[in-house]
Amino acid sequence: MQRLPTLPRPLRVLVAAMFAASALPAAALDLDALWDFGQPALSEQRLRAALADARGDDALVLRTQIARTQGLRGDFDGALAELAAVEPALATAGPQASVRFHLERGRARISPVHDDAARTPQALAAARADYLAAAEIARRSGLDDLAVDALHMMAFVDREPADAMRWTQQALDLALASPQPAARRWEASLRNNLGYALHDLGRHDEAVAQFRAALALRIERGQPERVQAARFSLAWALREAGQLDEALAILTALDRAAAAAGRPDAGVLEELEAIHSARGDAAAAAEAAARRRALRP
């Protein structure tokens, strides 16, 4: 079992957004009711309980999701073994089972939580083939949300900023063109990902615009936890763009809210330290640094 690498906070926000964005559409099988992406072990228990009474394509889909819970916990070998057991039945299965099989096999090979050592040429080629197969089957079958999911995962195969931006833009274009609510729900997360790609290309003002749009969508949809993450990402992008006053205002508000809730946030304090340093306020930077260090176990 591979161990998950420790990620810097901006990337953790991205990863969290990415997994949360993979909103599973309601169908005859209600996967939404079974999934809690923050608790993959609990999700596996629910999925296995549902599998006991499932037949046909429903059983295949559930097994792909069990593989996904394993991948989320870093057990990529276990995920691949589960999917290998599913593969022979796909010849007579419907498109959703096939799409989810390719999606999850791709994620078990290359995803944001794989470390660099796992990114071998063979793994990259195999993941690329799976994601593109998932996207093609999904688009052909009218499963727009799953097609968006597959395209957005390609940005984690081709990680060069220009390539990541190209794949993310393709996913966003499909989401915006789709009449399906499940596909449209991807917009906020895709704009978030696009913001990171633009940042990596040095296009800071455009990145800020995408993070602003993502935050506005989160607020509009009434998603408090995701709103907080989106505010943090916007503040990070503003700092990177040199727009320190607005970044400071956002982070100060986040810091106060976290303190009031009794959950001080080390990432917010780290950003506050960086902003105060950039503004030349050594005393405020030192105070934020001291508070952050005090949170260490």
mmCIF file of C-alpha atoms in Angstrom:
data_model
loop_
_atom_site.group_PDB
_atom_site.id
_atom_site.type_symbol
_atom_site.label_atom_id
_atom_site.label_comp_id
_atom_site.label_asym_id
_atom_site.label_seq_id
_atom_site.Cartn_x
_atom_site.Cartn_y
_atom_site.Cartn_z
ATOM 1 C CA MET A 1 0.000 0.000 0.000
ATOM 2 C CA GLN A 2 1.465 3.346 -1.035
ATOM 3 C CA ARG A 3 1.458 6.183 1.462
ATOM 4 C CA LEU A 4 -0.060 9.469 0.402
ATOM 5 C CA PRO A 5 2.432 12.339 0.177
ATOM 6 C CA THR A 6 2.009 15.453 2.294
ATOM 7 C CA LEU A 7 0.784 18.265 0.049
ATOM 8 C CA PRO A 8 1.198 22.039 0.494
ATOM 9 C CA ARG A 9 -2.018 23.744 1.508
ATOM 10 C CA PRO A 10 -2.888 25.371 -1.881
ATOM 11 C CA LEU A 11 -2.594 21.949 -3.525
ATOM 12 C CA ARG A 12 -4.582 20.326 -0.699
ATOM 13 C CA VAL A 13 -7.341 22.843 -1.423
ATOM 14 C CA LEU A 14 -7.151 21.931 -5.097
ATOM 15 C CA VAL A 15 -7.264 18.210 -4.381
ATOM 16 C CA ALA A 16 -10.171 18.625 -1.997
ATOM 17 C CA ALA A 17 -11.999 20.655 -4.598
ATOM 18 C CA MET A 18 -11.286 18.097 -7.223
ATOM 19 C CA PHE A 19 -12.657 15.129 -5.187
ATOM 20 C CA ALA A 20 -15.623 17.071 -3.917
ATOM 21 C CA ALA A 21 -16.373 18.214 -7.448
ATOM 22 C CA SER A 22 -16.678 14.665 -8.679
ATOM 23 C CA ALA A 23 -20.367 14.902 -7.840
ATOM 24 C CA LEU A 24 -21.886 11.533 -8.527
ATOM 25 C CA PRO A 25 -25.153 11.867 -10.430
ATOM 26 C CA ALA A 26 -28.371 10.440 -9.146
ATOM 27 C CA ALA A 27 -29.517 7.435 -11.177
ATOM 28 C CA ALA A 28 -31.366 4.219 -10.400
ATOM 29 C CA LEU A 29 -28.436 3.652 -8.080
ATOM 30 C CA ASP A 30 -28.093 6.647 -5.725
ATOM 31 C CA LEU A 31 -24.343 6.892 -5.267
ATOM 32 C CA ASP A 32 -24.595 10.324 -3.673
ATOM 33 C CA ALA A 33 -26.288 8.770 -0.645
ATOM 34 C CA LEU A 34 -23.436 6.294 -0.237
ATOM 35 C CA TRP A 35 -20.435 8.590 -0.648
ATOM 36 C CA ASP A 36 -18.644 10.738 1.901
ATOM 37 C CA PHE A 37 -15.395 11.778 0.257
ATOM 38 C CA GLY A 38 -13.969 12.871 3.590
ATOM 39 C CA GLN A 39 -14.465 9.344 4.970
ATOM 40 C CA PRO A 40 -13.540 6.800 2.287
ATOM 41 C CA ALA A 41 -13.557 3.893 4.750
ATOM 42 C CA LEU A 42 -17.127 4.687 5.773
ATOM 43 C CA SER A 43 -18.040 5.074 2.104
ATOM 44 C CA GLU A 44 -16.624 1.631 1.382
ATOM 45 C CA GLN A 45 -18.777 0.128 4.133
ATOM 46 C CA ARG A 46 -21.888 1.713 2.625
ATOM 47 C CA LEU A 47 -20.962 0.651 -0.890
ATOM 48 C CA ARG A 48 -20.341 -2.947 0.165
ATOM 49 C CA ALA A 49 -23.666 -3.028 2.005
ATOM 50 C CA ALA A 50 -25.412 -1.817 -1.162
ATOM 51 C CA LEU A 51 -23.465 -4.348 -3.228
ATOM 52 C CA ALA A 52 -24.982 -7.221 -1.273
ATOM 53 C CA ASP A 53 -28.357 -6.656 -2.981
ATOM 54 C CA ALA A 54 -27.131 -5.202 -6.292
ATOM 55 C CA ARG A 55 -27.237 -6.961 -9.635
ATOM 56 C CA GLY A 56 -26.025 -6.327 -13.173
ATOM 57 C CA ASP A 57 -24.602 -2.913 -13.983
ATOM 58 C CA ASP A 58 -25.414 -1.578 -10.520
ATOM 59 C CA ALA A 59 -23.075 -4.145 -8.999
ATOM 60 C CA LEU A 60 -20.319 -3.240 -11.449
ATOM 61 C CA VAL A 61 -20.685 0.472 -10.739
ATOM 62 C CA LEU A 62 -20.573 -0.142 -6.998
ATOM 63 C CA ARG A 63 -17.374 -2.120 -7.364
ATOM 64 C CA THR A 64 -15.736 0.714 -9.314
ATOM 65 C CA GLN A 65 -16.620 3.010 -6.427
ATOM 66 C CA ILE A 66 -15.199 0.577 -3.884
ATOM 67 C CA ALA A 67 -11.976 0.743 -5.888
ATOM 68 C CA ARG A 68 -12.160 4.510 -5.653
ATOM 69 C CA THR A 69 -12.352 4.395 -1.864
ATOM 70 C CA GLN A 70 -9.191 2.284 -1.881
ATOM 71 C CA GLY A 71 -7.410 4.761 -4.111
ATOM 72 C CA LEU A 72 -8.391 7.657 -1.879
ATOM 73 C CA ARG A 73 -6.619 5.849 0.964
ATOM 74 C CA GLY A 74 -3.515 5.246 -1.123
ATOM 75 C CA ASP A 75 -4.162 1.538 -1.731
ATOM 76 C CA PHE A 76 -3.706 1.786 -5.483
ATOM 77 C CA ASP A 77 -2.794 -1.887 -5.882
ATOM 78 C CA GLY A 78 -6.011 -2.870 -4.125
ATOM 79 C CA ALA A 79 -8.000 -0.527 -6.366
ATOM 80 C CA LEU A 80 -6.447 -2.010 -9.509
ATOM 81 C CA ALA A 81 -7.152 -5.540 -8.306
ATOM 82 C CA GLU A 82 -10.802 -4.712 -7.662
ATOM 83 C CA LEU A 83 -11.109 -3.170 -11.123
ATOM 84 C CA ALA A 84 -9.399 -6.111 -12.789
ATOM 85 C CA ALA A 85 -12.088 -8.344 -11.305
ATOM 86 C CA VAL A 86 -14.767 -6.074 -12.812
ATOM 87 C CA GLU A 87 -13.276 -5.833 -16.311
ATOM 88 C CA PRO A 88 -14.453 -9.180 -17.788
ATOM 89 C CA ALA A 89 -18.107 -8.241 -17.216
ATOM 90 C CA LEU A 90 -17.837 -4.949 -19.114
ATOM 91 C CA ALA A 91 -18.323 -6.601 -22.507
ATOM 92 C CA THR A 92 -22.056 -6.904 -21.821
ATOM 93 C CA ALA A 93 -22.427 -3.880 -19.529
ATOM 94 C CA GLY A 94 -23.910 -0.480 -20.203
ATOM 95 C CA PRO A 95 -21.889 2.684 -20.803
ATOM 96 C CA GLN A 96 -21.943 4.022 -17.240
ATOM 97 C CA ALA A 97 -20.201 0.938 -15.858
ATOM 98 C CA SER A 98 -17.566 1.155 -18.581
ATOM 99 C CA VAL A 99 -17.002 4.869 -18.069
ATOM 100 C CA ARG A 100 -16.628 4.493 -14.326
ATOM 101 C CA PHE A 101 -14.286 1.532 -14.778
ATOM 102 C CA HIS A 102 -11.941 3.578 -16.979
ATOM 103 C CA LEU A 103 -12.190 6.621 -14.731
ATOM 104 C CA GLU A 104 -11.291 4.725 -11.596
ATOM 105 C CA ARG A 105 -8.533 2.715 -13.245
ATOM 106 C CA GLY A 106 -7.080 5.994 -14.467
ATOM 107 C CA ARG A 107 -7.293 7.450 -10.953
ATOM 108 C CA ALA A 108 -5.617 4.354 -9.509
ATOM 109 C CA ARG A 109 -2.698 4.947 -11.873
ATOM 110 C CA ILE A 110 -2.313 8.739 -11.907
ATOM 111 C CA SER A 111 -4.090 11.263 -9.698
ATOM 112 C CA PRO A 112 -3.160 14.354 -7.667
ATOM 113 C CA VAL A 113 -2.235 12.194 -4.677
ATOM 114 C CA HIS A 114 0.289 10.016 -6.506
ATOM 115 C CA ASP A 115 3.873 10.943 -5.753
ATOM 116 C CA ASP A 116 6.443 11.641 -8.458
ATOM 117 C CA ALA A 117 7.907 8.148 -8.204
ATOM 118 C CA ALA A 118 4.564 6.711 -9.343
ATOM 119 C CA ARG A 119 4.538 8.899 -12.466
ATOM 120 C CA THR A 120 6.399 6.434 -14.687
ATOM 121 C CA PRO A 121 6.026 6.639 -18.474
ATOM 122 C CA GLN A 122 4.014 3.414 -18.367
ATOM 123 C CA ALA A 123 1.645 4.695 -15.673
ATOM 124 C CA LEU A 124 1.148 7.996 -17.477
ATOM 125 C CA ALA A 125 0.388 6.278 -20.778
ATOM 126 C CA ALA A 126 -2.044 3.842 -19.165
ATOM 127 C CA ALA A 127 -3.854 6.581 -17.238
ATOM 128 C CA ARG A 128 -4.077 8.755 -20.349
ATOM 129 C CA ALA A 129 -5.640 5.892 -22.301
ATOM 130 C CA ASP A 130 -8.176 5.237 -19.544
ATOM 131 C CA TYR A 131 -9.202 8.867 -19.106
ATOM 132 C CA LEU A 132 -9.576 9.430 -22.829
ATOM 133 C CA ALA A 133 -11.590 6.220 -23.183
ATOM 134 C CA ALA A 134 -13.847 7.338 -20.323
ATOM 135 C CA ALA A 135 -14.333 10.756 -21.913
ATOM 136 C CA GLU A 136 -15.154 9.276 -25.330
ATOM 137 C CA ILE A 137 -17.653 6.696 -24.049
ATOM 138 C CA ALA A 138 -19.287 9.245 -21.760
ATOM 139 C CA ARG A 139 -19.670 11.888 -24.462
ATOM 140 C CA ARG A 140 -21.037 9.326 -26.909
ATOM 141 C CA SER A 141 -23.521 8.138 -24.290
ATOM 142 C CA GLY A 142 -24.694 11.539 -23.083
ATOM 143 C CA LEU A 143 -23.043 11.181 -19.659
ATOM 144 C CA ASP A 144 -21.740 14.744 -19.710
ATOM 145 C CA ASP A 145 -20.749 14.964 -16.046
ATOM 146 C CA LEU A 146 -18.560 11.866 -16.325
ATOM 147 C CA ALA A 147 -17.032 13.192 -19.547
ATOM 148 C CA VAL A 148 -16.161 16.410 -17.696
ATOM 149 C CA ASP A 149 -14.670 14.358 -14.861
ATOM 150 C CA ALA A 150 -12.460 12.403 -17.272
ATOM 151 C CA LEU A 151 -11.259 15.502 -19.119
ATOM 152 C CA HIS A 152 -10.456 17.316 -15.902
ATOM 153 C CA MET A 153 -8.380 14.349 -14.719
ATOM 154 C CA MET A 154 -6.206 14.681 -17.817
ATOM 155 C CA ALA A 155 -4.753 17.830 -16.254
ATOM 156 C CA PHE A 156 -3.135 15.589 -13.640
ATOM 157 C CA VAL A 157 -1.589 13.401 -16.330
ATOM 158 C CA ASP A 158 -0.303 16.293 -18.435
ATOM 159 C CA ARG A 159 0.803 18.605 -15.640
ATOM 160 C CA GLU A 160 2.700 21.207 -17.618
ATOM 161 C CA PRO A 161 0.733 24.422 -17.004
ATOM 162 C CA ALA A 162 -0.195 24.970 -20.663
ATOM 163 C CA ASP A 163 -1.406 21.374 -20.985
ATOM 164 C CA ALA A 164 -3.271 21.477 -17.672
ATOM 165 C CA MET A 165 -4.973 24.690 -18.756
ATOM 166 C CA ARG A 166 -5.937 23.179 -22.125
ATOM 167 C CA TRP A 167 -7.555 20.095 -20.562
ATOM 168 C CA THR A 168 -9.283 22.106 -17.852
ATOM 169 C CA GLN A 169 -10.641 24.541 -20.415
ATOM 170 C CA GLN A 170 -11.998 21.651 -22.482
ATOM 171 C CA ALA A 171 -13.739 20.287 -19.397
ATOM 172 C CA LEU A 172 -15.133 23.729 -18.544
ATOM 173 C CA ASP A 173 -16.382 24.287 -22.101
ATOM 174 C CA LEU A 174 -18.217 20.966 -22.003
ATOM 175 C CA ALA A 175 -19.702 21.700 -18.576
ATOM 176 C CA LEU A 176 -20.956 25.124 -19.668
ATOM 177 C CA ALA A 177 -22.420 23.763 -22.907
ATOM 178 C CA SER A 178 -24.234 20.878 -21.222
ATOM 179 C CA PRO A 179 -27.923 21.110 -20.302
ATOM 180 C CA GLN A 180 -27.330 18.570 -17.524
ATOM 181 C CA PRO A 181 -27.194 20.018 -13.980
ATOM 182 C CA ALA A 182 -24.651 17.403 -12.865
ATOM 183 C CA ALA A 183 -22.237 18.604 -15.547
ATOM 184 C CA ARG A 184 -22.904 22.276 -14.808
ATOM 185 C CA ARG A 185 -22.053 21.724 -11.133
ATOM 186 C CA TRP A 186 -18.421 21.250 -12.143
ATOM 187 C CA GLU A 187 -17.979 24.922 -13.061
ATOM 188 C CA ALA A 188 -16.697 26.219 -9.715
ATOM 189 C CA SER A 189 -14.085 23.484 -9.298
ATOM 190 C CA LEU A 190 -12.928 23.792 -12.893
ATOM 191 C CA ARG A 191 -12.508 27.553 -12.548
ATOM 192 C CA ASN A 192 -10.491 26.902 -9.399
ATOM 193 C CA ASN A 193 -8.229 24.474 -11.279
ATOM 194 C CA LEU A 194 -7.953 26.881 -14.191
ATOM 195 C CA GLY A 195 -6.839 29.555 -11.748
ATOM 196 C CA TYR A 196 -3.944 27.372 -10.590
ATOM 197 C CA ALA A 197 -2.871 26.640 -14.172
ATOM 198 C CA LEU A 198 -2.976 30.341 -15.065
ATOM 199 C CA HIS A 199 -0.981 31.157 -11.947
ATOM 200 C CA ASP A 200 1.669 28.629 -12.948
ATOM 201 C CA LEU A 201 1.869 30.333 -16.352
ATOM 202 C CA GLY A 202 2.495 33.664 -14.636
ATOM 203 C CA ARG A 203 -0.887 35.048 -15.732
ATOM 204 C CA HIS A 204 -1.751 36.258 -12.267
ATOM 205 C CA ASP A 205 -4.563 38.693 -13.036
ATOM 206 C CA GLU A 206 -6.378 36.060 -15.098
ATOM 207 C CA ALA A 207 -5.856 33.543 -12.293
ATOM 208 C CA VAL A 208 -7.400 35.943 -9.781
ATOM 209 C CA ALA A 209 -10.412 36.388 -12.076
ATOM 210 C CA GLN A 210 -10.992 32.626 -12.172
ATOM 211 C CA PHE A 211 -10.714 32.306 -8.387
ATOM 212 C CA ARG A 212 -13.192 35.174 -7.995
ATOM 213 C CA ALA A 213 -15.639 33.435 -10.310
ATOM 214 C CA ALA A 214 -15.235 30.157 -8.414
ATOM 215 C CA LEU A 215 -15.908 31.896 -5.092
ATOM 216 C CA ALA A 216 -19.012 33.618 -6.476
ATOM 217 C CA LEU A 217 -20.376 30.248 -7.604
ATOM 218 C CA ARG A 218 -19.712 28.657 -4.216
ATOM 219 C CA ILE A 219 -21.516 31.518 -2.472
ATOM 220 C CA GLU A 220 -24.422 31.329 -4.914
ATOM 221 C CA ARG A 221 -24.831 27.608 -4.256
ATOM 222 C CA GLY A 222 -24.686 27.963 -0.486
ATOM 223 C CA GLN A 223 -21.701 25.692 0.174
ATOM 224 C CA PRO A 224 -20.152 27.086 3.396
ATOM 225 C CA GLU A 225 -17.113 24.790 3.660
ATOM 226 C CA ARG A 226 -16.274 25.196 0.003
ATOM 227 C CA VAL A 227 -16.807 28.950 0.302
ATOM 228 C CA GLN A 228 -14.090 29.081 2.953
ATOM 229 C CA ALA A 229 -11.696 27.084 0.763
ATOM 230 C CA ALA A 230 -12.506 29.326 -2.200
ATOM 231 C CA ARG A 231 -11.840 32.453 -0.134
ATOM 232 C CA PHE A 232 -8.471 31.055 0.887
ATOM 233 C CA SER A 233 -7.562 30.237 -2.728
ATOM 234 C CA LEU A 234 -8.546 33.726 -3.853
ATOM 235 C CA ALA A 235 -6.473 35.324 -1.077
ATOM 236 C CA TRP A 236 -3.488 33.142 -2.026
ATOM 237 C CA ALA A 237 -3.820 34.177 -5.676
ATOM 238 C CA LEU A 238 -4.167 37.848 -4.724
ATOM 239 C CA ARG A 239 -0.975 37.659 -2.669
ATOM 240 C CA GLU A 240 0.829 36.001 -5.559
ATOM 241 C CA ALA A 241 -0.460 38.786 -7.836
ATOM 242 C CA GLY A 242 0.822 41.447 -5.455
ATOM 243 C CA GLN A 243 -2.663 42.600 -4.437
ATOM 244 C CA LEU A 244 -1.783 42.520 -0.778
ATOM 245 C CA ASP A 245 -4.458 44.736 0.761
ATOM 246 C CA GLU A 246 -7.381 42.649 -0.462
ATOM 247 C CA ALA A 247 -5.563 39.416 0.337
ATOM 248 C CA LEU A 248 -4.931 40.665 3.870
ATOM 249 C CA ALA A 249 -8.584 41.602 4.353
ATOM 250 C CA ILE A 250 -9.803 38.162 3.265
ATOM 251 C CA LEU A 251 -7.285 36.259 5.366
ATOM 252 C CA THR A 252 -7.878 38.399 8.430
ATOM 253 C CA ALA A 253 -11.576 37.579 8.204
ATOM 254 C CA LEU A 254 -10.798 33.876 7.767
ATOM 255 C CA ASP A 255 -8.432 33.962 10.733
ATOM 256 C CA ARG A 256 -11.000 35.624 12.984
ATOM 257 C CA ALA A 257 -13.691 33.139 11.961
ATOM 258 C CA ALA A 258 -11.368 30.188 12.598
ATOM 259 C CA ALA A 259 -10.353 31.560 16.011
ATOM 260 C CA ALA A 260 -13.985 32.190 16.962
ATOM 261 C CA ALA A 261 -14.814 28.598 16.057
ATOM 262 C CA GLY A 262 -11.916 27.341 18.167
ATOM 263 C CA ARG A 263 -10.127 25.936 15.104
ATOM 264 C CA PRO A 264 -7.145 28.171 14.243
ATOM 265 C CA ASP A 265 -5.886 27.405 10.747
ATOM 266 C CA ALA A 266 -2.154 26.975 10.210
ATOM 267 C CA GLY A 267 -2.485 27.581 6.477
ATOM 268 C CA VAL A 268 -4.252 30.885 6.996
ATOM 269 C CA LEU A 269 -1.598 31.936 9.510
ATOM 270 C CA GLU A 270 1.151 30.954 7.071
ATOM 271 C CA GLU A 271 -0.410 33.156 4.402
ATOM 272 C CA LEU A 272 -0.835 36.019 6.870
ATOM 273 C CA GLU A 273 2.842 35.734 7.754
ATOM 274 C CA ALA A 274 3.775 35.926 4.061
ATOM 275 C CA ILE A 275 1.540 38.937 3.451
ATOM 276 C CA HIS A 276 2.816 40.855 6.465
ATOM 277 C CA SER A 277 6.380 40.120 5.385
ATOM 278 C CA ALA A 278 5.640 41.368 1.871
ATOM 279 C CA ARG A 279 4.149 44.543 3.340
ATOM 280 C CA GLY A 280 7.228 45.079 5.482
ATOM 281 C CA ASP A 281 5.403 44.551 8.771
ATOM 282 C CA ALA A 282 7.931 42.362 10.574
ATOM 283 C CA ALA A 283 6.131 42.479 13.916
ATOM 284 C CA ALA A 284 2.825 41.258 12.468
ATOM 285 C CA ALA A 285 4.622 38.571 10.476
ATOM 286 C CA ALA A 286 6.378 37.346 13.604
ATOM 287 C CA GLU A 287 3.100 37.278 15.534
ATOM 288 C CA ALA A 288 1.425 35.162 12.831
ATOM 289 C CA ALA A 289 4.444 32.837 12.714
ATOM 290 C CA ALA A 290 4.389 32.386 16.489
ATOM 291 C CA ARG A 291 0.696 31.555 16.470
ATOM 292 C CA ARG A 292 1.244 29.045 13.670
ATOM 293 C CA ARG A 293 4.117 27.343 15.497
ATOM 294 C CA ALA A 294 1.992 27.096 18.625
ATOM 295 C CA LEU A 295 -0.462 24.899 16.717
ATOM 296 C CA ARG A 296 2.094 22.160 16.166
ATOM 297 C CA PRO A 297 1.375 19.018 18.210
#
